[in-house]
XYZ file of C-alpha atoms in Angstrom:
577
model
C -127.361 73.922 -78.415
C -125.119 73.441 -81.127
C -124.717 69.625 -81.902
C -122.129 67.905 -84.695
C -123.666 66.501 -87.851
C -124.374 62.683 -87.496
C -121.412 61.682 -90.225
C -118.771 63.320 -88.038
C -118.268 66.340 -90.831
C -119.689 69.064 -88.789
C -117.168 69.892 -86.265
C -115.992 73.284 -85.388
C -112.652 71.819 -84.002
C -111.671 68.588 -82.534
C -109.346 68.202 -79.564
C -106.929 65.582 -79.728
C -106.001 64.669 -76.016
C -107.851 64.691 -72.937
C -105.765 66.393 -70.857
C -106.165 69.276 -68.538
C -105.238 71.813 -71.530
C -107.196 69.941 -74.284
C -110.408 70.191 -71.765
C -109.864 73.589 -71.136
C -109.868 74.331 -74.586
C -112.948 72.729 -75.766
C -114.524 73.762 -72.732
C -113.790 77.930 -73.648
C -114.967 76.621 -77.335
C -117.811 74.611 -76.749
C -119.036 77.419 -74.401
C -118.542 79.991 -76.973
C -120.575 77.966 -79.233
C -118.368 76.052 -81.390
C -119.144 72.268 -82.136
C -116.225 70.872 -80.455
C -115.038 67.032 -80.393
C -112.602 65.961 -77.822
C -110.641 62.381 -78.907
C -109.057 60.676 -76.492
C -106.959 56.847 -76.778
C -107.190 55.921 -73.213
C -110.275 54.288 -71.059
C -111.102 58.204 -69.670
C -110.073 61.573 -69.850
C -107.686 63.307 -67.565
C -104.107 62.673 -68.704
C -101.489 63.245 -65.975
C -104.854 63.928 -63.744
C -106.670 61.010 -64.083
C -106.765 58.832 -61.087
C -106.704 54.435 -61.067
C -108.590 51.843 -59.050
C -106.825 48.832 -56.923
C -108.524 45.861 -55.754
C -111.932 47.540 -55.733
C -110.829 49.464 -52.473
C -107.694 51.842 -52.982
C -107.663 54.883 -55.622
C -104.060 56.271 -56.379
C -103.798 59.623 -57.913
C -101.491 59.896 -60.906
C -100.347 63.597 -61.003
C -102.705 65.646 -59.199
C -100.784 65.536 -55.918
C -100.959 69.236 -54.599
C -102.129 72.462 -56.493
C -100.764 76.658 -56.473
C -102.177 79.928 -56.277
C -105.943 78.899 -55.825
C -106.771 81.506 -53.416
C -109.142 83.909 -54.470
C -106.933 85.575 -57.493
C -105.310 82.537 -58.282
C -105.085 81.585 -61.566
C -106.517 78.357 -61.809
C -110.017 79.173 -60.075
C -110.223 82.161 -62.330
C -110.118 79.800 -65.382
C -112.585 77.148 -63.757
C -114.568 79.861 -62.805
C -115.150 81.534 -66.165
C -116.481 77.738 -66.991
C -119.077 77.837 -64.246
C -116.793 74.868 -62.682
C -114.996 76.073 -59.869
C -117.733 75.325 -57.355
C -118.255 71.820 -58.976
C -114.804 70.671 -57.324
C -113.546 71.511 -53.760
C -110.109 73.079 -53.230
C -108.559 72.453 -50.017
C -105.924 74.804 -48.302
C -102.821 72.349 -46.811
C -101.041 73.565 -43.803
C -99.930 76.716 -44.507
C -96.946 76.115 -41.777
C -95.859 73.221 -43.674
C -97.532 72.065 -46.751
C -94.027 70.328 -47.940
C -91.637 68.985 -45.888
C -87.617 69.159 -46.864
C -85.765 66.115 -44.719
C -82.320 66.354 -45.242
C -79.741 63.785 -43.256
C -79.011 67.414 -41.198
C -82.645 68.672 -40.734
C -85.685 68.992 -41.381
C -87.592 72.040 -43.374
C -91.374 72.681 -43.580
C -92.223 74.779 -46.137
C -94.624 77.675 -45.320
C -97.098 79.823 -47.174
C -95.939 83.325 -47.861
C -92.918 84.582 -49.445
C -91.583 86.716 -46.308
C -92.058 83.029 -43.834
C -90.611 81.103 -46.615
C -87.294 83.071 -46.698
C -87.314 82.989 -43.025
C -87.209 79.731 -42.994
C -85.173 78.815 -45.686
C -82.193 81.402 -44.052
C -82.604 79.872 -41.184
C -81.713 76.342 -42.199
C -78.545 77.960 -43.608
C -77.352 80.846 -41.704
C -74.081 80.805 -42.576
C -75.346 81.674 -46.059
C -78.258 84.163 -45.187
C -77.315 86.850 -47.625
C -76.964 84.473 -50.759
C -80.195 82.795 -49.675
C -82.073 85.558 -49.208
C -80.642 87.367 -52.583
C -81.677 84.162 -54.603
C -85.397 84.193 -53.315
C -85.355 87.987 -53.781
C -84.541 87.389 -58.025
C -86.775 84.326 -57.624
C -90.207 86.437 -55.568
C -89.325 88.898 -58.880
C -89.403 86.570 -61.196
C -92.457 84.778 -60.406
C -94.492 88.014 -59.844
C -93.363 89.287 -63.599
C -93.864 85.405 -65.012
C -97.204 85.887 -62.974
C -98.151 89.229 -64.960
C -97.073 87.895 -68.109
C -100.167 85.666 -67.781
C -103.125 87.728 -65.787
C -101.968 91.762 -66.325
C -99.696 92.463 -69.300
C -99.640 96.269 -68.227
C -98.203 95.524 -65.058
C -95.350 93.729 -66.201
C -93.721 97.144 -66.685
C -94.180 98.529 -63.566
C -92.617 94.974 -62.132
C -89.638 95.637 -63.975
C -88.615 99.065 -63.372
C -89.898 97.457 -59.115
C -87.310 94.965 -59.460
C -84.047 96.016 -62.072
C -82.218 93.136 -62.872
C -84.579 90.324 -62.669
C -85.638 90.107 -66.323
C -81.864 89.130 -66.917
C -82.262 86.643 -65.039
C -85.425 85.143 -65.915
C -84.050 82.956 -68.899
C -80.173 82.046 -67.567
C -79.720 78.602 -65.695
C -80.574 78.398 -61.855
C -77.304 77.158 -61.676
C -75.731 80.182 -62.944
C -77.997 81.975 -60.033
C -75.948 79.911 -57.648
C -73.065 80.023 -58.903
C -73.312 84.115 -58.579
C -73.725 83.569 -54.829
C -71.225 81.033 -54.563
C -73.941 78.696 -52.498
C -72.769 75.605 -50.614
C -74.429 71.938 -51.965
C -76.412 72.397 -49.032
C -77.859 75.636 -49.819
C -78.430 74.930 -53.055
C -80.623 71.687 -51.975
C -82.479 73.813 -49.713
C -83.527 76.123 -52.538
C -84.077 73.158 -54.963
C -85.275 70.864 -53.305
C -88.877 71.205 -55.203
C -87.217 71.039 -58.458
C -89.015 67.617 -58.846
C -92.207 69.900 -59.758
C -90.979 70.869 -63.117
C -88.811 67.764 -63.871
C -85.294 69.130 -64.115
C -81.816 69.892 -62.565
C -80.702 73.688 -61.494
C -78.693 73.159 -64.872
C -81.684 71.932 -67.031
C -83.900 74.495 -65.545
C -83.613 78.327 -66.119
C -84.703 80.533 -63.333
C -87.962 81.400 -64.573
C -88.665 77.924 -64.495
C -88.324 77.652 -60.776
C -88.906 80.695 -60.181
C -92.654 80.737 -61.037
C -92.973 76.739 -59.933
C -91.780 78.018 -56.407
C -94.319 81.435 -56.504
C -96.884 79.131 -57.342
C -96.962 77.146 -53.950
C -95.661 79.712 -51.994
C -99.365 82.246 -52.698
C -100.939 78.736 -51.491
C -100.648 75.316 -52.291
C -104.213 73.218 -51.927
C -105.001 69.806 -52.801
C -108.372 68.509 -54.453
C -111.065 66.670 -51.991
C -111.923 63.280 -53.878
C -108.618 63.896 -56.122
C -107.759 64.825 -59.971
C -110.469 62.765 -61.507
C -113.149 65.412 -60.166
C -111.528 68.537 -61.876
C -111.632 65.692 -64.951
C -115.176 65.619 -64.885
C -116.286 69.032 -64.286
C -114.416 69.945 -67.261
C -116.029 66.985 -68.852
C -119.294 68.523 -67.702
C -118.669 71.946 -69.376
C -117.784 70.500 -72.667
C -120.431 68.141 -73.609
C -122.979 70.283 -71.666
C -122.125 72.522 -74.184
C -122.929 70.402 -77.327
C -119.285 69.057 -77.306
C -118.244 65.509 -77.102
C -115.591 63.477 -75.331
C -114.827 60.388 -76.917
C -112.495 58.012 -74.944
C -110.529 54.933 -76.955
C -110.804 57.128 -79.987
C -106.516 57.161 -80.463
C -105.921 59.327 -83.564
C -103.430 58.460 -86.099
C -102.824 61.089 -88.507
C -104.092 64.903 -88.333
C -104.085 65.856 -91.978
C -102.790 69.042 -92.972
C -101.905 68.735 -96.614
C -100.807 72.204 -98.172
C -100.397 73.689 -95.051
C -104.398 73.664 -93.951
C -106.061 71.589 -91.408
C -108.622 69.473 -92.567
C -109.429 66.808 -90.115
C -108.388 63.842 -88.278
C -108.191 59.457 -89.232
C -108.382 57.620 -85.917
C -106.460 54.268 -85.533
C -110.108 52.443 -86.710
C -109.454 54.263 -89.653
C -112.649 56.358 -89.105
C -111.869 59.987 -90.724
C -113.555 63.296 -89.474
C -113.669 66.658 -90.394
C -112.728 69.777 -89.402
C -111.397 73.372 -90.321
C -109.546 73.431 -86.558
C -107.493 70.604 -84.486
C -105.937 71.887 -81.316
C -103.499 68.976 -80.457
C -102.914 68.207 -77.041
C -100.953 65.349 -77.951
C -97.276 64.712 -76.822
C -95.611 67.503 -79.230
C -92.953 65.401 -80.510
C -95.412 63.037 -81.910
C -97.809 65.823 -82.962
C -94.854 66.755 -85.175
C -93.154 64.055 -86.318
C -95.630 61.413 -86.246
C -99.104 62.772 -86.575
C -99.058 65.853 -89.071
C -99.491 64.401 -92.652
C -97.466 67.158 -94.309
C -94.669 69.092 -91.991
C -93.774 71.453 -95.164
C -95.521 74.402 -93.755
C -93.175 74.086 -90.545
C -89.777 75.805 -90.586
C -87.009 73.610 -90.894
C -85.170 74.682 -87.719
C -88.304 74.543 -86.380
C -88.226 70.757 -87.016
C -84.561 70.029 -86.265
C -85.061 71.735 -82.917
C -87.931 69.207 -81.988
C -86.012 65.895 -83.985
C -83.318 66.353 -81.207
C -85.380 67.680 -78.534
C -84.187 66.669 -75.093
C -87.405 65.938 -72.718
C -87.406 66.756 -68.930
C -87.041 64.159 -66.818
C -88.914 60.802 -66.529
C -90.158 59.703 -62.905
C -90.857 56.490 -61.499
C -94.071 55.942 -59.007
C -94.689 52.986 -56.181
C -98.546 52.811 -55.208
C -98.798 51.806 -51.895
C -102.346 50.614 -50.036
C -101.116 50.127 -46.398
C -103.139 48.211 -43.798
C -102.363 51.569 -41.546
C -101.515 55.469 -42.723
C -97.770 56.097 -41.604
C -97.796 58.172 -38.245
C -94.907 60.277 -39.304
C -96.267 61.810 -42.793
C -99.033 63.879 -41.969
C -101.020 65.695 -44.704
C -97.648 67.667 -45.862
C -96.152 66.006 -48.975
C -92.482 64.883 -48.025
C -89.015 65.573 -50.307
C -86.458 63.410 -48.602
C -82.772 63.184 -49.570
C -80.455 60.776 -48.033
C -77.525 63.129 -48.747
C -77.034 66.995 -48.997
C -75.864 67.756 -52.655
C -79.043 68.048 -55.369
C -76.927 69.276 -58.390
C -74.075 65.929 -58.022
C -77.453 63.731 -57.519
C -78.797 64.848 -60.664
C -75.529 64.809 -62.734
C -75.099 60.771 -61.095
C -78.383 59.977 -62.192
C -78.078 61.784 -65.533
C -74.753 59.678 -66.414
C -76.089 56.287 -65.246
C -75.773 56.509 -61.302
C -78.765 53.667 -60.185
C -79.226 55.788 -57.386
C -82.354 57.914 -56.595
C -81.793 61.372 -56.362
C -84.425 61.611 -53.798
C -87.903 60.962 -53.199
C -90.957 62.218 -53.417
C -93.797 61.130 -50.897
C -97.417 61.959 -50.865
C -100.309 60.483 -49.114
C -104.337 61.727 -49.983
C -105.708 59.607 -48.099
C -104.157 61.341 -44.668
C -105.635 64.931 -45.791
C -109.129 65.740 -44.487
C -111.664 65.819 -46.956
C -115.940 66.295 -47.076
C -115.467 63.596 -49.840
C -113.467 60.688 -48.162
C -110.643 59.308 -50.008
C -111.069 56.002 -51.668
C -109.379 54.080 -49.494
C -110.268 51.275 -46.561
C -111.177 52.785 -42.989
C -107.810 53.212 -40.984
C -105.893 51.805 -44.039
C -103.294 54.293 -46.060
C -102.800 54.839 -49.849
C -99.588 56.234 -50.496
C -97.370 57.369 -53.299
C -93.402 57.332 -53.622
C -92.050 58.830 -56.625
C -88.638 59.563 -57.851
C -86.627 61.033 -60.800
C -85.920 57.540 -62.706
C -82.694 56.283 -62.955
C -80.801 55.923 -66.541
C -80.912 52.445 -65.969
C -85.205 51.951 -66.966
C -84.850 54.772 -69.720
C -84.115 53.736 -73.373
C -86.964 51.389 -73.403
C -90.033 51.883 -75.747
C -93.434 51.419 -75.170
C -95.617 51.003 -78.354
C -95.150 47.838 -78.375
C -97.367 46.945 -75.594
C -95.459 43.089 -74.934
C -92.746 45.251 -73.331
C -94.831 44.229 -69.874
C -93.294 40.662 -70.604
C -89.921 41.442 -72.093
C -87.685 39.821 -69.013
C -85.220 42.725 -69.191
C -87.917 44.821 -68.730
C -89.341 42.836 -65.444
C -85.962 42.211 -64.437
C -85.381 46.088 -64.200
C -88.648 46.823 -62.851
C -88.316 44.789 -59.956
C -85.011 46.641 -59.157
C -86.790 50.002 -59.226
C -88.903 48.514 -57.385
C -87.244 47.527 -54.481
C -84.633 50.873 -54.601
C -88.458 52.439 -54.353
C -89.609 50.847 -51.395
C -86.292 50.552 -49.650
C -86.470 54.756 -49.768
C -89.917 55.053 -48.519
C -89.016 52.822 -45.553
C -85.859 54.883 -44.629
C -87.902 57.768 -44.988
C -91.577 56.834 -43.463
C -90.179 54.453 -41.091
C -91.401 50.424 -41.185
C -94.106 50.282 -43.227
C -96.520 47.217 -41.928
C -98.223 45.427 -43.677
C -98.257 45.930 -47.516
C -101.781 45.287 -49.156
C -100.827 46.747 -52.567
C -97.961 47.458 -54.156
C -97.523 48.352 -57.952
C -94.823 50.630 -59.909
C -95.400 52.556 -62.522
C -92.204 53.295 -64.896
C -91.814 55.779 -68.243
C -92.969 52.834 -69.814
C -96.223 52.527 -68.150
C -96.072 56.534 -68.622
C -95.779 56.452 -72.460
C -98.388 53.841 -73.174
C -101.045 55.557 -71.135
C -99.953 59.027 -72.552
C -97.668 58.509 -75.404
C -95.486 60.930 -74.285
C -92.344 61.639 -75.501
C -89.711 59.444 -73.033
C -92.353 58.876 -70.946
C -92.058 62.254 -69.151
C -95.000 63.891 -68.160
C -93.355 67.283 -68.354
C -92.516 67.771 -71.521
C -89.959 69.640 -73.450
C -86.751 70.462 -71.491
C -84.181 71.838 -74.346
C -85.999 72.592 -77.611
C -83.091 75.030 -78.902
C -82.387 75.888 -76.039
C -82.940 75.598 -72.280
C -86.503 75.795 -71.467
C -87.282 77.420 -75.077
C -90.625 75.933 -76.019
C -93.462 76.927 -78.286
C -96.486 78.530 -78.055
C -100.122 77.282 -78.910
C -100.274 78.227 -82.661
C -98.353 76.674 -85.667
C -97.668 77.788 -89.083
C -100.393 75.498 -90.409
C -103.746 77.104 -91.136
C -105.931 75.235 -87.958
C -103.391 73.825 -86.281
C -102.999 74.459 -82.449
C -101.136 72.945 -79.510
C -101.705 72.650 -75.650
C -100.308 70.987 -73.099
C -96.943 70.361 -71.216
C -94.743 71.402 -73.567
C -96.071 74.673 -74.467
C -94.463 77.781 -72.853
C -97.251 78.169 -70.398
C -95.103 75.917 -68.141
C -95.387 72.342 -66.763
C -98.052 71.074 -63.591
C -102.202 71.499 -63.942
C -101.845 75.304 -64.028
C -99.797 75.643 -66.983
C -101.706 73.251 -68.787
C -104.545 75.124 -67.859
C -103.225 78.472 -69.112
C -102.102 76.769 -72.301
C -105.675 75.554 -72.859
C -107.458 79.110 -72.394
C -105.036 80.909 -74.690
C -105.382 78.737 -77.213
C -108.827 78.778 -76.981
C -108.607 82.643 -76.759
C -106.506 82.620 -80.006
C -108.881 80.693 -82.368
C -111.840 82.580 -80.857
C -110.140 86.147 -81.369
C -110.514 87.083 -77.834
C -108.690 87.209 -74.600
C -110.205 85.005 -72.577
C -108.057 85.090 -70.026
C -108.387 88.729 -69.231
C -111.747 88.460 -69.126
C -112.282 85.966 -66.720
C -110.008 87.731 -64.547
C -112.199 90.690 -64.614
C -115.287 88.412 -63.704
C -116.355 87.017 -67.150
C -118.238 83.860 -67.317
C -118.874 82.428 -70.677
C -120.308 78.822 -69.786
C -124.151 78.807 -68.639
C -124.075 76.897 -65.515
C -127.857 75.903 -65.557
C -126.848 73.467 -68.564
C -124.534 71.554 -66.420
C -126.112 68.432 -64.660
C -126.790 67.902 -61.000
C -123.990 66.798 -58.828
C -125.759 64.008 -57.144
C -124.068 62.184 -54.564
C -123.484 58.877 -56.671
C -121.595 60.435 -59.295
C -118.867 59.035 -59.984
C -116.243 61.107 -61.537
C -114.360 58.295 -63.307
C -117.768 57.324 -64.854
C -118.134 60.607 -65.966
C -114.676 60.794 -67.533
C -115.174 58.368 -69.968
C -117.735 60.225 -71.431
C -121.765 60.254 -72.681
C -121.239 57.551 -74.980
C -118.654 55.338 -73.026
C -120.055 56.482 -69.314
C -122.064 52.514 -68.929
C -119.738 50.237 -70.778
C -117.896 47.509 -69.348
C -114.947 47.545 -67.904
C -114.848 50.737 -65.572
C -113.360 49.631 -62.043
C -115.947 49.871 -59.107
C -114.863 50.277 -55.749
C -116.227 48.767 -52.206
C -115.606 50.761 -49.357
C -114.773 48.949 -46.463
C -116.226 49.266 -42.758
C -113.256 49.239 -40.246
C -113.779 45.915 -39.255
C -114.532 44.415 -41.738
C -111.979 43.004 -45.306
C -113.284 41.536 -48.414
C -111.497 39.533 -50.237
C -110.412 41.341 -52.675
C -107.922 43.189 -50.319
C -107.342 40.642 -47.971
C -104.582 38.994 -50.412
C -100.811 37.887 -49.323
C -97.775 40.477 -50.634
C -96.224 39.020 -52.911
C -93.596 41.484 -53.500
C -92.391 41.006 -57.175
C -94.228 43.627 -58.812
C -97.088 42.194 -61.559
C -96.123 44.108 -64.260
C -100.045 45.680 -64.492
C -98.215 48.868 -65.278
């Protein structure tokens, strides 16, 4: 097994963010034999998929919310499964009647599996406008199969495009323009965006790829993970240091040196310097760029105006909710509701200053059956609301970590807030009583990620609309993963990101391979999953996986409270976040 010298000079690479593409990298390297180090600045690994405790009794998932195309071609088991991890985590389908939920002031729209069921439904909402309808999901079912093929069958993207003439021109012009074409209603054009919150942009920030392969992606399945995003964390975790890798958490990095064009290693904020011949950043690009690289020279310089006035997609806002009861009316389905009928003049409000949410986004794990039982008291509900956020909590900055008690800072917070909770009650209903409440803003996004405007989907205009690298760089060493790669936004494209990197630096592709069976980690190093594990533990890593600080949790018995829960609202939010 191979195993870094002692000094920290022996690395084969080192990873620079623990997020879902980082991990997928070193786990493809680490399995392939490289010494791999994985550096991560916050408490555990995970990124947008790492999951937070509440008064040792609620867990609230940050990202992970709802997952596509993880039937048996998907993409996403094919990757985990050519790391001997997808049976270390346990996909769930949702309802394939209704796995979202579209409520409109006019009606209501559950969103089905299948492309043929989905345009049935959605032409049904709007039958004065069947034929544009079903003419936009025609270009968009095209679209996502090429985008698909693009990824998992290069040869067959040629046979897609002589299937479906046309749609290739389409791929990379605004989903506006799409509209426009068809001359679509507000209301049509709400029904067919209404999921545009999964990529973080309007129908004019978003080209029709964009939602095209976002939409293809739920509608071949969508599936949520029993015991949340913090498991897939660990089994990729498992796969790296199983493999003589290591994942170091509170190990921030500073500066990646690449004098002269070459890589050479890595100083972390302790000033601690290692060494190594390959650094695959998964790191908010921006700051990769313009704040970590020690020499930019080798980079074009268009390359670097583009990314000095990139525009990022767009930051949300989150209320965690622990409820003494789960609201009657959500169900497992994860709920878009709009109090008006006209996406495209929501978005432009909010983009010019509107306070206003656009809409909401509600989703609730602990109402979705499960083998490994959400943490969350007996009876009790732990829900999220999330929404595009408002102009009004942008232009803040978080480095500064006192921002928490800056009183224009609270002062906004505690508007959002409210505007979040007044939603989810006009949407769920009255919500009882309220154990927990807590928001999360960019702010608390940036500091826990140091992303870019606090957006966890990275790049939205980088020369263009959409336009976004890919995973290598014109420095010698240098790779990138993550969001804002051209593998798309969500846990898949992260995913994809990570295996083509790795596939790049290795000379191979990997992700052909796994698709035709391939599996390059050896399962029997992996360790038992016992049922104590505890996949936070595990995501701190070996040599942080006992230290202080990591929250515990104590389930409770339906009749019984603990203290710890059984606190008064106060309903000014603390500012934890």
């Amino acid at each position: 097994m191979p195993v870094a010298a002692a000094d920290g000079s022996g690395w084969d690479a080192i990873v620079v963010g623990a997020g879902i593409g980082g991990l997928v990298c070193a786990g493809y390297l680490a399995a392939a034999g490289r010494r791999v180090l994985v550096l991560e600045q916050h408490d555990v690994a995970g990124g947008n998929a790492h999951v937070f405790r509440r008064r040792r009794a609620y867990e609230f998932d940050v990202g992970v919310h709802y997952l596509g195309d993880c039937g048996p071609d998907g993409i996403l088991p094919a990757i985990l499964r050519g790391l001997a991890a997808l049976n270390r985590i346990r996909l769930r389908p949702m309802d394939v009647q209704g796995f979202d939920r579209i409520v409109l002031p006019s009606q209501i729209i559950n969103v089905p599996v299948g492309w043929e069921a989905y345009r049935e439904r959605l032409c049904a909402a709007v039958p004065d406008e069947r034929a544009g309808i079903a003419a936009c999901l025609r270009v968009f079912e095209a679209v996502g199969a090429i985008m698909r093929a693009v990824l998992v069958d290069p040869p067959e993207v040629t046979r897609l495009t002589r299937r479906y003439p046309g749609a290739l021109g389409w791929s990379q012009r605004p989903l506006t323009r799409l509209f426009d074409e068809h001359r679509l209603s507000p209301l049509a054009r709400t029904v067919l965006a209404a999921q545009s919150g999964n990529y973080g942009a309007s129908p004019a920030g978003a080209t029709v790829a964009t939602h095209a392969s976002v939409i293809d992606h739920y509608v071949r399945g969508a599936y949520y993970l029993d015991g949340g995003g913090q498991t897939l964390v660990a089994a990729l975790v498992d796969v790296v240091e199983a493999h003589g890798g290591q994942v170091r958490t509170r190990a921030g990095v500073r500066t990646i040196h690449c004098d002269g064009g070459v890589v050479t290693g890595v100083t972390l904020d302790d000033d601690e310097h290692l060494s190594a011949q390959v650094v695959v950043s998964n790191a908010d690009y921006r700051r990769t760029l313009l704040e970590l690289c020690s020499d930019t020279t080798a980079f074009p310089e268009a390359v670097l105006l583009r990314t000095r006035a990139a525009v990022m997609r767009h930051p949300w806002a989150i209320l965690y909710l622990g409820l003494a009861t789960q609201p009657s009316n959500l169900g497992s389905a994860n709920l878009w509701w709009f109090d008006h009928e006209d996406i495209e003049g929501a978005y432009r409000r909010s983009e010019a200053g509107d306070e206003r949410l656009p809409y909401i986004f509600v989703s609730s794990a602990s109402s979705r059956p499960a083998e490994q039982p959400w943490a969350c008291p007996p009876g009790h509900g732990s829900v999220q609301v999330m929404a595009p956020c408002p102009a009004a909590m942008q232009g803040l900055d978080a480095r500064d970590g006192r921002y928490r008690r800056d009183p224009e800072y609270r002062s906004r917070k505690r508007w959002l807030t409210t505007a979040l909770l007044n939603a989810a009650e006009q949407a769920l209903g009255p919500l009882g009583e309220v154990i927990h409440q807590e928001t999360a803003t960019p702010l608390s996004h940036q500091r826990y990620t140091r992303s870019s405007g606090g957006t966890p989907y990275g790049l939205a205009e980088w020369g263009g609309i959409a336009r976004r690298p890919g995973t290598t760089t014109p420095i010698t060493g240098l790779h990138m993963v993550g969001q804002s790669t051209r593998y798309g936004s969500g846990i898949a494209g992260t995913a994809v990101s990570g295996i083509r990197c790795a596939g790049e630096i290795l000379g191979r592709d990997l992700m052909r391979e796994v698709y035709a069976g391939a599996v390059l980690a050896d399962a029997t190093r992996l360790p038992d999953r016992t049922p104590d594990r505890d996949p936070l533990a595990i995501s701190r890593g070996q040599l942080r996986r006992d230290a202080r600080g990591l929250p515990k949790l104590t389930l409770l018995q339906p009749d019984s409270r603990v203290a710890a829960v059984d606190q008064p609202l106060v309903r000014v939010d603390d500012g934890t976040l």
